[in-house]
Coordinates of C-alpha atoms and ligand atoms in Angstrom, one line a residue:
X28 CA 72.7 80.7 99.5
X29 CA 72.4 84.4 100.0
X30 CA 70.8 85.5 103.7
X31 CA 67.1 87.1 102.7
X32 CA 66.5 90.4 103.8
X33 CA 70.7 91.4 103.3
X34 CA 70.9 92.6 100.2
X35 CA 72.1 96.1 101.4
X36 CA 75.0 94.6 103.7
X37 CA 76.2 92.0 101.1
X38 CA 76.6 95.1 98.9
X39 CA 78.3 96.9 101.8
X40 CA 80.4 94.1 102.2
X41 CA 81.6 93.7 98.6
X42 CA 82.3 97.1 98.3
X43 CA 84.3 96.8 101.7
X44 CA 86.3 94.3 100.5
X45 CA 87.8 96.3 97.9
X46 CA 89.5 98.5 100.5
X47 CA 89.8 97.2 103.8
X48 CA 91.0 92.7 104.4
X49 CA 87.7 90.3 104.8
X50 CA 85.7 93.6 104.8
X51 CA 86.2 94.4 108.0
X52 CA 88.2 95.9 110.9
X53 CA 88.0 93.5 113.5
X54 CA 87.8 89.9 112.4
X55 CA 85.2 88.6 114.7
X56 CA 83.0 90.9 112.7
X57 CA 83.0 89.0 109.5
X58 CA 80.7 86.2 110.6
X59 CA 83.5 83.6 109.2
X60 CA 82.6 80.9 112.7
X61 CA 79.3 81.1 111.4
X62 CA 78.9 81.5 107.7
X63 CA 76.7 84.1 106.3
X64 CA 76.8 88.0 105.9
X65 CA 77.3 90.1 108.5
X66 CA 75.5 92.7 108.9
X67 CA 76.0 96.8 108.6
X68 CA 74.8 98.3 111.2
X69 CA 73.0 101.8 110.3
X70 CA 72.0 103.2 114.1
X71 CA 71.1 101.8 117.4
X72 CA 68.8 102.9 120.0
X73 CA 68.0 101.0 123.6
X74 CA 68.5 97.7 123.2
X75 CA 67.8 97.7 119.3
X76 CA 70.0 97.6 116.4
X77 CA 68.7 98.4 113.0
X78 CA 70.7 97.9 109.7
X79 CA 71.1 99.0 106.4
X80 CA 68.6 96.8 104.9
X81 CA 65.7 98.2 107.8
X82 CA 65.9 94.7 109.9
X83 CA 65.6 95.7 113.8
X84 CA 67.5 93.2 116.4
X85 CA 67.7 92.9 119.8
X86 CA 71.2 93.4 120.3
X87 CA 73.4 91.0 122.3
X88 CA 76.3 92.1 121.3
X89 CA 76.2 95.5 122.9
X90 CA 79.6 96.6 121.4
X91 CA 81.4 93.4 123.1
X92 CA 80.4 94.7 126.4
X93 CA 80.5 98.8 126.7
X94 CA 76.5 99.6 125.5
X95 CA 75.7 98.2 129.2
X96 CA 73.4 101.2 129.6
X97 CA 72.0 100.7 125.9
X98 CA 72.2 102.8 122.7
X99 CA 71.9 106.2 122.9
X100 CA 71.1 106.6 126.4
X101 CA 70.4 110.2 126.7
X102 CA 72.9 111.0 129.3
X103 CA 75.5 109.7 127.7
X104 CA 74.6 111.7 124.7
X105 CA 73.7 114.9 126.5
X106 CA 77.5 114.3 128.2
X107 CA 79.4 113.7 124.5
X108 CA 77.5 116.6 123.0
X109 CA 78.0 118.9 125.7
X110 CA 81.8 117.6 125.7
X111 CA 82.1 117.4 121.9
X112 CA 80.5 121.2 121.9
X113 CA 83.6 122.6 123.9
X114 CA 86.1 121.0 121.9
X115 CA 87.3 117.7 120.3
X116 CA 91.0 117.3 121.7
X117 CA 93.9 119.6 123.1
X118 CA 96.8 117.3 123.2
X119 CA 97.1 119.3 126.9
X120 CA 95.7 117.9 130.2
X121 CA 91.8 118.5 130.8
X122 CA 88.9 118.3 133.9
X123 CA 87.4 115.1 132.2
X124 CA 90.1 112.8 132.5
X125 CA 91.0 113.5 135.8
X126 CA 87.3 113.0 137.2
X127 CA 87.0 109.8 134.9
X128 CA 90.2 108.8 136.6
X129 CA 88.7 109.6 140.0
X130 CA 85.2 107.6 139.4
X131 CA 87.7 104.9 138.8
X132 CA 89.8 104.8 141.4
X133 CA 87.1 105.2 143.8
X134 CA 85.2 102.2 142.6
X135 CA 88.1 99.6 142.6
X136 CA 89.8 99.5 146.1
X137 CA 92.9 98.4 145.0
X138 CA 93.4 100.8 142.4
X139 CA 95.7 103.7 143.5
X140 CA 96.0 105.3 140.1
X141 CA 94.9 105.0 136.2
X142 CA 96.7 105.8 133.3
X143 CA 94.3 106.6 130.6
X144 CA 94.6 104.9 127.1
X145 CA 92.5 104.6 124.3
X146 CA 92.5 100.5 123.8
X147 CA 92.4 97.7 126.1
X148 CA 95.1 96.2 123.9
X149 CA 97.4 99.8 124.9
X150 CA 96.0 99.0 128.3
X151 CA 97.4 95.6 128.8
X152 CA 100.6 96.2 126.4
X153 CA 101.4 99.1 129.0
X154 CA 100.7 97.0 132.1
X155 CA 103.3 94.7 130.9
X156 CA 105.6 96.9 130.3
X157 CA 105.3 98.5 133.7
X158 CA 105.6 95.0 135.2
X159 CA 108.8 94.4 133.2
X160 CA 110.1 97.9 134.1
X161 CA 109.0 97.7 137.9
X162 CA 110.6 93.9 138.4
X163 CA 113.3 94.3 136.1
X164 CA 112.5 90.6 134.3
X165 CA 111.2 89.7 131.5
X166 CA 108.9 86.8 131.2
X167 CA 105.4 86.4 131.8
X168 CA 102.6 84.1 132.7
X169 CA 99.3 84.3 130.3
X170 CA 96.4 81.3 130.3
X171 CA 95.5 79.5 126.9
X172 CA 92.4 80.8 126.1
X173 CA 92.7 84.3 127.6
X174 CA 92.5 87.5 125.4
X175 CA 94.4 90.5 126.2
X176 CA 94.2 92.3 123.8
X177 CA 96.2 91.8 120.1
X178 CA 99.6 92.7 122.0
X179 CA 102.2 90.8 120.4
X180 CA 103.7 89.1 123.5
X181 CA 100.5 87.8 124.4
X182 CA 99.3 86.8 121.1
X183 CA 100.0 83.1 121.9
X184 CA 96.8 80.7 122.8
X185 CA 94.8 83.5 122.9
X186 CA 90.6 83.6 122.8
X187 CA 88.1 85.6 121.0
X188 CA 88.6 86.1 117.2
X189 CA 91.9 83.5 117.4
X190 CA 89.9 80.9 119.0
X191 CA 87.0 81.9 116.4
X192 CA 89.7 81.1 113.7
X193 CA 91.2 78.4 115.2
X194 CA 94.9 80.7 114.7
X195 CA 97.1 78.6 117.8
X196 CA 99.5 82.1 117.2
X197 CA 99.4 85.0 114.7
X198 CA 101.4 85.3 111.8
X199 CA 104.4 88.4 112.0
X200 CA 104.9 87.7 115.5
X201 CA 108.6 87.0 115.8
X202 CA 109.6 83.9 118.4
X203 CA 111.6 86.5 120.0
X204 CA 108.6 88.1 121.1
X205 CA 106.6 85.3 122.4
X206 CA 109.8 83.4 123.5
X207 CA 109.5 85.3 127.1
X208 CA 105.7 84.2 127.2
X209 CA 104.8 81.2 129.6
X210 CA 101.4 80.0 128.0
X211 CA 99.7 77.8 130.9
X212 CA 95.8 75.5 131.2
X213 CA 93.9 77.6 133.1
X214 CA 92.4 76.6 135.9
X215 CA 95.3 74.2 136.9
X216 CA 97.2 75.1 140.0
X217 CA 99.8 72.7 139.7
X218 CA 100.8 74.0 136.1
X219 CA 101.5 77.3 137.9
X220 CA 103.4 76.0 140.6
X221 CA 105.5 74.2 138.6
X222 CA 105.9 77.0 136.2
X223 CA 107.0 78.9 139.4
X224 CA 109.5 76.5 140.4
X225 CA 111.1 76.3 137.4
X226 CA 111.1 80.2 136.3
X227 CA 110.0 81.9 139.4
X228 CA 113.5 84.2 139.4
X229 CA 112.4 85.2 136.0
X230 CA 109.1 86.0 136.1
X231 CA 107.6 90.0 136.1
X232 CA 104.0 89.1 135.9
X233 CA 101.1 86.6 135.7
X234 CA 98.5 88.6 133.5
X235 CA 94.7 86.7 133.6
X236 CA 91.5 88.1 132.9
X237 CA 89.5 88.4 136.0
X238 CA 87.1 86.1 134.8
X239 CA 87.9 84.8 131.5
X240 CA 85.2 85.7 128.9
X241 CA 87.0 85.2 125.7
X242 CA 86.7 81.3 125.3
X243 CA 83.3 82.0 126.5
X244 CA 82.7 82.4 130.1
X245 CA 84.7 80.3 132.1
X246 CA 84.9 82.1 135.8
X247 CA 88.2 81.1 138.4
X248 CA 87.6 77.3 140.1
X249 CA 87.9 78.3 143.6
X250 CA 91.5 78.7 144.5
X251 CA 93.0 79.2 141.8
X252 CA 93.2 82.9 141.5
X253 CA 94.3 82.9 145.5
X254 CA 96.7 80.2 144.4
X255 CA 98.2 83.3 141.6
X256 CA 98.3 85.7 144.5
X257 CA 100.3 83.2 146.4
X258 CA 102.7 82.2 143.5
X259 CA 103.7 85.8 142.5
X260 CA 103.8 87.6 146.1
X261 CA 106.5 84.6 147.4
X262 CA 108.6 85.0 143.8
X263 CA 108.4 89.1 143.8
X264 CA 106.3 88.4 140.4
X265 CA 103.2 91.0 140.2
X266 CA 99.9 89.9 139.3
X267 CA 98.1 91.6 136.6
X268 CA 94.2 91.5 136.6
X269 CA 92.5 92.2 133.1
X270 CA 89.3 93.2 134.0
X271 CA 88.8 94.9 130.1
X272 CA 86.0 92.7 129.5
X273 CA 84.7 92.2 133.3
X274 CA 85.4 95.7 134.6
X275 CA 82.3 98.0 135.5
X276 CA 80.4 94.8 133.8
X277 CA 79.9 92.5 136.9
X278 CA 79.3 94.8 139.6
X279 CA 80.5 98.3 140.3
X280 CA 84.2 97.5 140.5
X281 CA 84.0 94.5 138.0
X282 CA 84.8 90.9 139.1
X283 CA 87.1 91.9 142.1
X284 CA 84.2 93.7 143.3
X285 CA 81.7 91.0 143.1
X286 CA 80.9 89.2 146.4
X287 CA 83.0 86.0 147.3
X288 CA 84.8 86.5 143.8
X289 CA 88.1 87.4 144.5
X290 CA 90.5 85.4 146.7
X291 CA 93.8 88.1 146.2
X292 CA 93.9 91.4 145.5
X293 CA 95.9 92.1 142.1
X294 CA 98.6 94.0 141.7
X295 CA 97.7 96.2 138.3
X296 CA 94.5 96.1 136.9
X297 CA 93.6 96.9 133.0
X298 CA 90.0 98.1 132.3
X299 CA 88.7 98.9 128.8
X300 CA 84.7 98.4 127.1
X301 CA 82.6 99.9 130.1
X302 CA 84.8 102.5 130.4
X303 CA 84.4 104.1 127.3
X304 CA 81.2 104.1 126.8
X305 CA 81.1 103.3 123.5
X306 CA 84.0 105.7 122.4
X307 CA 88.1 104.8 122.9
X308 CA 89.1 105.0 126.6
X309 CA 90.7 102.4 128.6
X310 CA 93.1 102.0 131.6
X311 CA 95.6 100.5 133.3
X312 CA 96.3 100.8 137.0
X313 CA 96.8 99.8 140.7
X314 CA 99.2 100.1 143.1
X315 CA 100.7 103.6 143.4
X316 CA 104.5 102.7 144.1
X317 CA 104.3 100.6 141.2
X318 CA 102.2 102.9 138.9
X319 CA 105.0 105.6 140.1
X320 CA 107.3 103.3 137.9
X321 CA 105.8 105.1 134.5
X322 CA 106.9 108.5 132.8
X323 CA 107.0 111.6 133.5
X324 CA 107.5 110.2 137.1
X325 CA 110.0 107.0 136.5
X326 CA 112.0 105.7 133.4
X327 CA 108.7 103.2 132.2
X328 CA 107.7 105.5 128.9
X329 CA 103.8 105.4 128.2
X330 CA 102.3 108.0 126.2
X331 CA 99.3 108.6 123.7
X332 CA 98.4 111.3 121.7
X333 CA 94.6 110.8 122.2
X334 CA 94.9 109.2 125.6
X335 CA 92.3 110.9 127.9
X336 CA 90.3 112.4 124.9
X337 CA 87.9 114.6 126.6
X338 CA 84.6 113.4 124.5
X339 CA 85.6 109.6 125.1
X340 CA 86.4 110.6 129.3
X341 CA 82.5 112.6 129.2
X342 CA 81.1 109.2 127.5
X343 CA 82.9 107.0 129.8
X344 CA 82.3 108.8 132.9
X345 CA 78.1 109.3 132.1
X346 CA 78.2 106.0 131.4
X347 CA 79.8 104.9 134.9
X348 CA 77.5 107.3 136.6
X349 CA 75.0 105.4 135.4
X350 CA 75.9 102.0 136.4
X351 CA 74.0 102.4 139.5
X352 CA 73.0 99.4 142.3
X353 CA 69.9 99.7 140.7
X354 CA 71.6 98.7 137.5
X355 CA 73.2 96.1 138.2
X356 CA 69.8 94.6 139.6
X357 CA 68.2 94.9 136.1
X358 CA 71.6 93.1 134.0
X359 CA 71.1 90.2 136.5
X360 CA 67.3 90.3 136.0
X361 CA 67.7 90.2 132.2
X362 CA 70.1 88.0 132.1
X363 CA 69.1 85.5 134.4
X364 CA 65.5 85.7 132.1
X365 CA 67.4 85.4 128.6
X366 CA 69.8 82.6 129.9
X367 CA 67.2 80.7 131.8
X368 CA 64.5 80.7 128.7
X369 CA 67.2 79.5 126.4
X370 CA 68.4 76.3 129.2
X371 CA 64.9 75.2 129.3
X372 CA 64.2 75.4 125.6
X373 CA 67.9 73.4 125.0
X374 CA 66.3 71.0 127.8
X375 CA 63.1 70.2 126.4
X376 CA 65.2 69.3 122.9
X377 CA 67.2 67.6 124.6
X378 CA 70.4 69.6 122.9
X379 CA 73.4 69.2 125.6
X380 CA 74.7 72.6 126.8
X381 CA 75.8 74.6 129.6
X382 CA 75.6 77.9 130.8
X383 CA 78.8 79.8 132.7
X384 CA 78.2 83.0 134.8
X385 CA 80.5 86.0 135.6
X386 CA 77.8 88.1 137.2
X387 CA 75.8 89.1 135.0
X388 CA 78.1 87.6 132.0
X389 CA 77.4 84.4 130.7
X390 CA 77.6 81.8 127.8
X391 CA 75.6 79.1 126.2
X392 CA 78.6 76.3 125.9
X393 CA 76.9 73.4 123.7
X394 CA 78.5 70.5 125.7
X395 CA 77.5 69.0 128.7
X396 CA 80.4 69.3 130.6
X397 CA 81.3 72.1 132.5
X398 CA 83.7 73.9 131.0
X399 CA 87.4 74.9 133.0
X400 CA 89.5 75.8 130.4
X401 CA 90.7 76.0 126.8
X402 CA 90.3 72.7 125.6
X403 CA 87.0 72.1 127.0
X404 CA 85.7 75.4 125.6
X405 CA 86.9 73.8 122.0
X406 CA 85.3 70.5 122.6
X407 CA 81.9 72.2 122.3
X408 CA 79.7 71.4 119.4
X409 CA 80.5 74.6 117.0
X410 CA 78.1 74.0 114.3
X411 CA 75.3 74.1 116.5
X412 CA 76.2 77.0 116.9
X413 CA 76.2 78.5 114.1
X414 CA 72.6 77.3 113.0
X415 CA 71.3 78.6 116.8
X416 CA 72.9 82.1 115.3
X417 CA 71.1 81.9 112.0
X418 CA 68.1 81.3 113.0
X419 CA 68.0 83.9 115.7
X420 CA 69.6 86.5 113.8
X421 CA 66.7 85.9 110.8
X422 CA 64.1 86.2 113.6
X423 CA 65.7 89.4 114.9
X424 CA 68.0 89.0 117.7
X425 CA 71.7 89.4 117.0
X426 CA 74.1 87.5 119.0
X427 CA 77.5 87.3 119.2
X428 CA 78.6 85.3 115.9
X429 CA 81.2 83.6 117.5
X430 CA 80.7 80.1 120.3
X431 CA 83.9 81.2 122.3
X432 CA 81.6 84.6 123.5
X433 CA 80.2 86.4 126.1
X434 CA 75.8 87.3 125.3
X435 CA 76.2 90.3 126.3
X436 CA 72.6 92.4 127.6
X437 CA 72.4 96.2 128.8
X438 CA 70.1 97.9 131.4
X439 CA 68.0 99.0 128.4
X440 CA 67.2 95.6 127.5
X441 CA 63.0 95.9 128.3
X442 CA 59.8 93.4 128.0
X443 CA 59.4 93.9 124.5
X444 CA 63.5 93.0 123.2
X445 CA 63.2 89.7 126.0
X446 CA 60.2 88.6 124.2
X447 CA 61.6 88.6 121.4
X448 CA 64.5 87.0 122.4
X449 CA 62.3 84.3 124.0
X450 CA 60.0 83.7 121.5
X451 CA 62.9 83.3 119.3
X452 CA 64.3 80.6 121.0
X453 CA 62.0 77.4 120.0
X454 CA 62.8 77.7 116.4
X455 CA 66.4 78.0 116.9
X456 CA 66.6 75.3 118.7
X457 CA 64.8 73.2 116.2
X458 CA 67.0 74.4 113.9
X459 CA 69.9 73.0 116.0
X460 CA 68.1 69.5 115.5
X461 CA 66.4 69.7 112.2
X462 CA 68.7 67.0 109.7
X463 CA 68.9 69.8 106.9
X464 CA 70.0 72.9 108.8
X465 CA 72.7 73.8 107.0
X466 CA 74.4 77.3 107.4
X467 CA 73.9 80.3 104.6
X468 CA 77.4 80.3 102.6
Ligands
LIG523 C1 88.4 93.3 124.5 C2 89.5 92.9 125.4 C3 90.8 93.4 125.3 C4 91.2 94.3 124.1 O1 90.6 95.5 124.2 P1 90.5 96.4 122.8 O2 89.9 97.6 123.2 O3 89.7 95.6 121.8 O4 91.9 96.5 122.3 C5 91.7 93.0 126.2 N1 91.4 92.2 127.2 C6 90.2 91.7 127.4 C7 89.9 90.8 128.5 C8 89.2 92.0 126.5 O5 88.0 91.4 126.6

């Protein structure tokens, strides 16, 4: 059955399949967890997304994470006009990157220095390689689960659109590749130890992200990310932070900068989303000895042709400019509004579920369990999903169209888009119960 009110996107969609795989260019896109068409965005604005067919949504997607101050906010825009107006890129160094780099650096305590790149995938591929270069070893520690990016080394158990798909490891990634990656459960200390005692000689890093939001939210037990700090300092292994999704998100300096959240200071961090604005910029840094490691400086080659793009650095940097106290205040307002509404409507229905904070992050897992890792986050009840999306999206409010995601809100979400949301929510949780809610094809 076709989705009503899609014609324009289904004919998008066809036509996009002609040229570009599933339609397309990033896979969670194509609405495959869920069933249905997805739908062709023609402009946002605030927290409202409208498509080609003239269908408005509140927006809970927000770009996976970097429209934290809404669509179009106007400084944001005034800064990439104003940047794109003096020039596009100069393949030379220029003011914007180095006050972006700055804003950075100032928020995140630990961070000594940035290296701009325009991917969080470039971001963590180049923190790996720095920890390979710096230690002089070769294997590293990732968590099943945990998305970093589509790096080939760390393309094994990893979240977001391979958890979506169900992929346990991507095709065209030779063994050799993968054969220096230590997959672990998160949350389990004594898997790490023992991976320590075994390899610890061996290992150049344990990469994690800060708070894992890529299996759905699923934030550190207590412990267990001191436990990491412990691990690597005592076997000269360095622990990398990916704070792509978290970073700028959760509080000013991300998860490590949230109160009572972090239990060891990492030793490279990767940012990404936030960052950007909207546009391509991310980063990897930390520690300055270890940062010193990378070319022109020491023998770890990095480079990029875009990296630092002045119209991305304007973006990025109005856009951390504006993630103010004040801010931050309003994402855990809106969230806590959204997140409780949809607990008590899932109560009253009696629908098992529970919701996972990272700050302001969180997730709807439909299980009653709390969830600490991998498995759990695939033991949730999928299909419920899916008709929860449907019916939300057809009452406009687009969520992420995968279970093993973040919701994510901006500061531009107002009373109009959470009433929406709210009012939403009865429906689409009957439709969770009702015996014939079957999912558009
Ligand atoms: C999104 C994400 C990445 C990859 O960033 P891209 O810009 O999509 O390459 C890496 N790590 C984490 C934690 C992410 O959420």
């Amino acid at each position: 059955m076709p989705d009503p009110n899609a014609s324009a996107s289904a004919a998008l969609l066809e036509r996009a399949r002609q040229v570009t795989p599933g339609g397309v260019n990033s896979p969670v896109r194509a609405f495959r967890a869920v069933g249905g068409t997805p739908r062709f965005m023609a402009s946002g604005q605030g927290p409202w997304l409208t498509d080609v067919d003239g269908n408005r949504y509140v927006d809970l997607i927000c770009s996976w994470g970097p429209m934290i101050l809404g669509h179009r906010h106007p400084d944001v825009l005034a800064a990439v006009r104003d940047a794109a107006d003096h020039g596009f890129s100069f393949g030379t160094p220029s003011e914007n990157e180095v006050a972006l780099a700055e804003e950075i650096v100032a928020r995140v305590k630990p961070v000594e220095q940035v290296r701009l790149v325009s991917s969080g995938t470039e971001a963590t591929m180049s923190a790996l390689r720095l920890a390979r270069g710096f230690t002089g070893r070769s294997k590293v520690v990732k968590f099943a689960g945990c998305y970093h990016g589509h790096v080939d080394a760390l393309l094994a158990a990893a979240g977001s659109g391979l958890a979506t798909f169900g992929l346990p490891d991507s095709a065209g990634v030779p063994g050799a590749t993968t054969a220096d990656t230590i997959v672990l459960p998160y949350n389990d200390i004594p898997a790490l130890e023992a991976a320590f005692a075994e390899h610890g000689e061996q290992i150049a890093a344990v990469i994690t992200e800060a708070s894992p939001g890529n299996m759905g939210v699923v934030p550190p037990a207590p412990g267990f990310t001191a436990a990491m700090r412990r691990l690597t300092r005592d076997h000269g292994a360095l622990m990398i932070s990916d704070e792509v999704m978290t970073g700028f998100r959760c509080s000013a300096a991300g998860w490590f900068g949230l109160e009572g959240a972090q239990d060891g200071t990492p030793d490279l961090f990767t940012f990404g989303k936030v960052m950007g604005g909207g546009f391509p910029a991310a980063a990897f840094g930390g520690r300055a000895d270890i940062m010193s490691r990378l070319a022109p400086d020491g023998p770890v080659y990095q480079a990029g042709t875009l990296s630092g793009n002045p119209v991305a650095t304007a973006a990025g940097l109005a856009t951390l400019r504006g993630c103010t106290p004040d801010l931050y205040s309003r994402l855990d307002l809106v969230a806590h509004t959204i997140a409780d509404a949809a607990s008590e409507e899932l109560s009253k229905a009696g629908v098992p579920h529970v919701v996972q904070w990272a700050g302001s992050m969180f997730s709807v897992f439909f299980r009653d369990e709390l969830v600490l890792n991998y498995e759990d986050a695939k033991a949730q009840d999928t299909a419920a999903f899916g008709r929860f999306f449907h019916s939300m999206l057809q009452q406009g409010v687009h969520l992420p169209p995968s279970a093993y995601e973040a919701w994510f809100v901006s500061g531009s979400h107002d009373d109009e888009a959470i009433d929406q949301i709210i009012s939403a929510l009865p429906a689409a949780v009957r439709a969770i119960t009702a015996s014939d809610g079957t999912i558009p094809a």
